[in-house]
Amino acid sequence: MYRGECLCGTVMYQVNTAISTIECCHCQTCRKAHSSAFAIGVTIDSSSFEFVNGEDSLQAFESSNGKFRVFCKKCGSHIYAYRPQQPKTIRLRAATLNTDLNQFTIKHIHTENRIKLN
Ligand SMILES: [Zn+2]
Ligand SMILES: [Zn+2]
């Protein structure tokens, strides 16, 4: 079980499944959505995710056709993304976990767009 929250602490959630690998996504939409060189995420079962607090402070933005990015409307932290056509899973924004992220294996995806960081 893991817990996470947005930057301002309004949105709090719990994940009731094991996470082993998280992915760094280097695609351009993640870069822009998170205003960062990459975004880390993990796909989990929707049924293993629940809000502890602040669900009414979320806002969704359809960043590409059928993909919604959900964030705290107070502080802007991205919490998860989902596709209504694939309701069984969500893409959790792993950087919001209140957990030592070094325990997870890291994989890189969409590296064709990767920024060369020194
Ligand atoms: Zn917030
Ligand atoms: Zn991406």
Short mmCIF file of C-alpha atoms and ligand atoms in Angstrom, two decimals, residues 6-11 72 74-76, ligand 1:
data_model
loop_
_atom_site.label_atom_id
_atom_site.label_comp_id
_atom_site.label_asym_id
_atom_site.label_seq_id
_atom_site.Cartn_x
_atom_site.Cartn_y
_atom_site.Cartn_z
CA CYS A 6 -0.43 16.73 -4.59
CA LEU A 7 1.94 19.60 -3.85
CA CYS A 8 -0.55 21.53 -1.69
CA GLY A 9 -1.81 18.40 0.10
CA THR A 10 -5.46 18.89 -0.83
CA VAL A 11 -5.65 15.76 -2.98
CA CYS A 72 -5.17 19.49 -8.59
CA LYS A 74 -5.24 24.54 -6.57
CA CYS A 75 -1.57 23.67 -7.02
CA GLY A 76 -1.39 22.10 -10.49
ZN ZN B 1 -2.89 20.50 -4.74
#
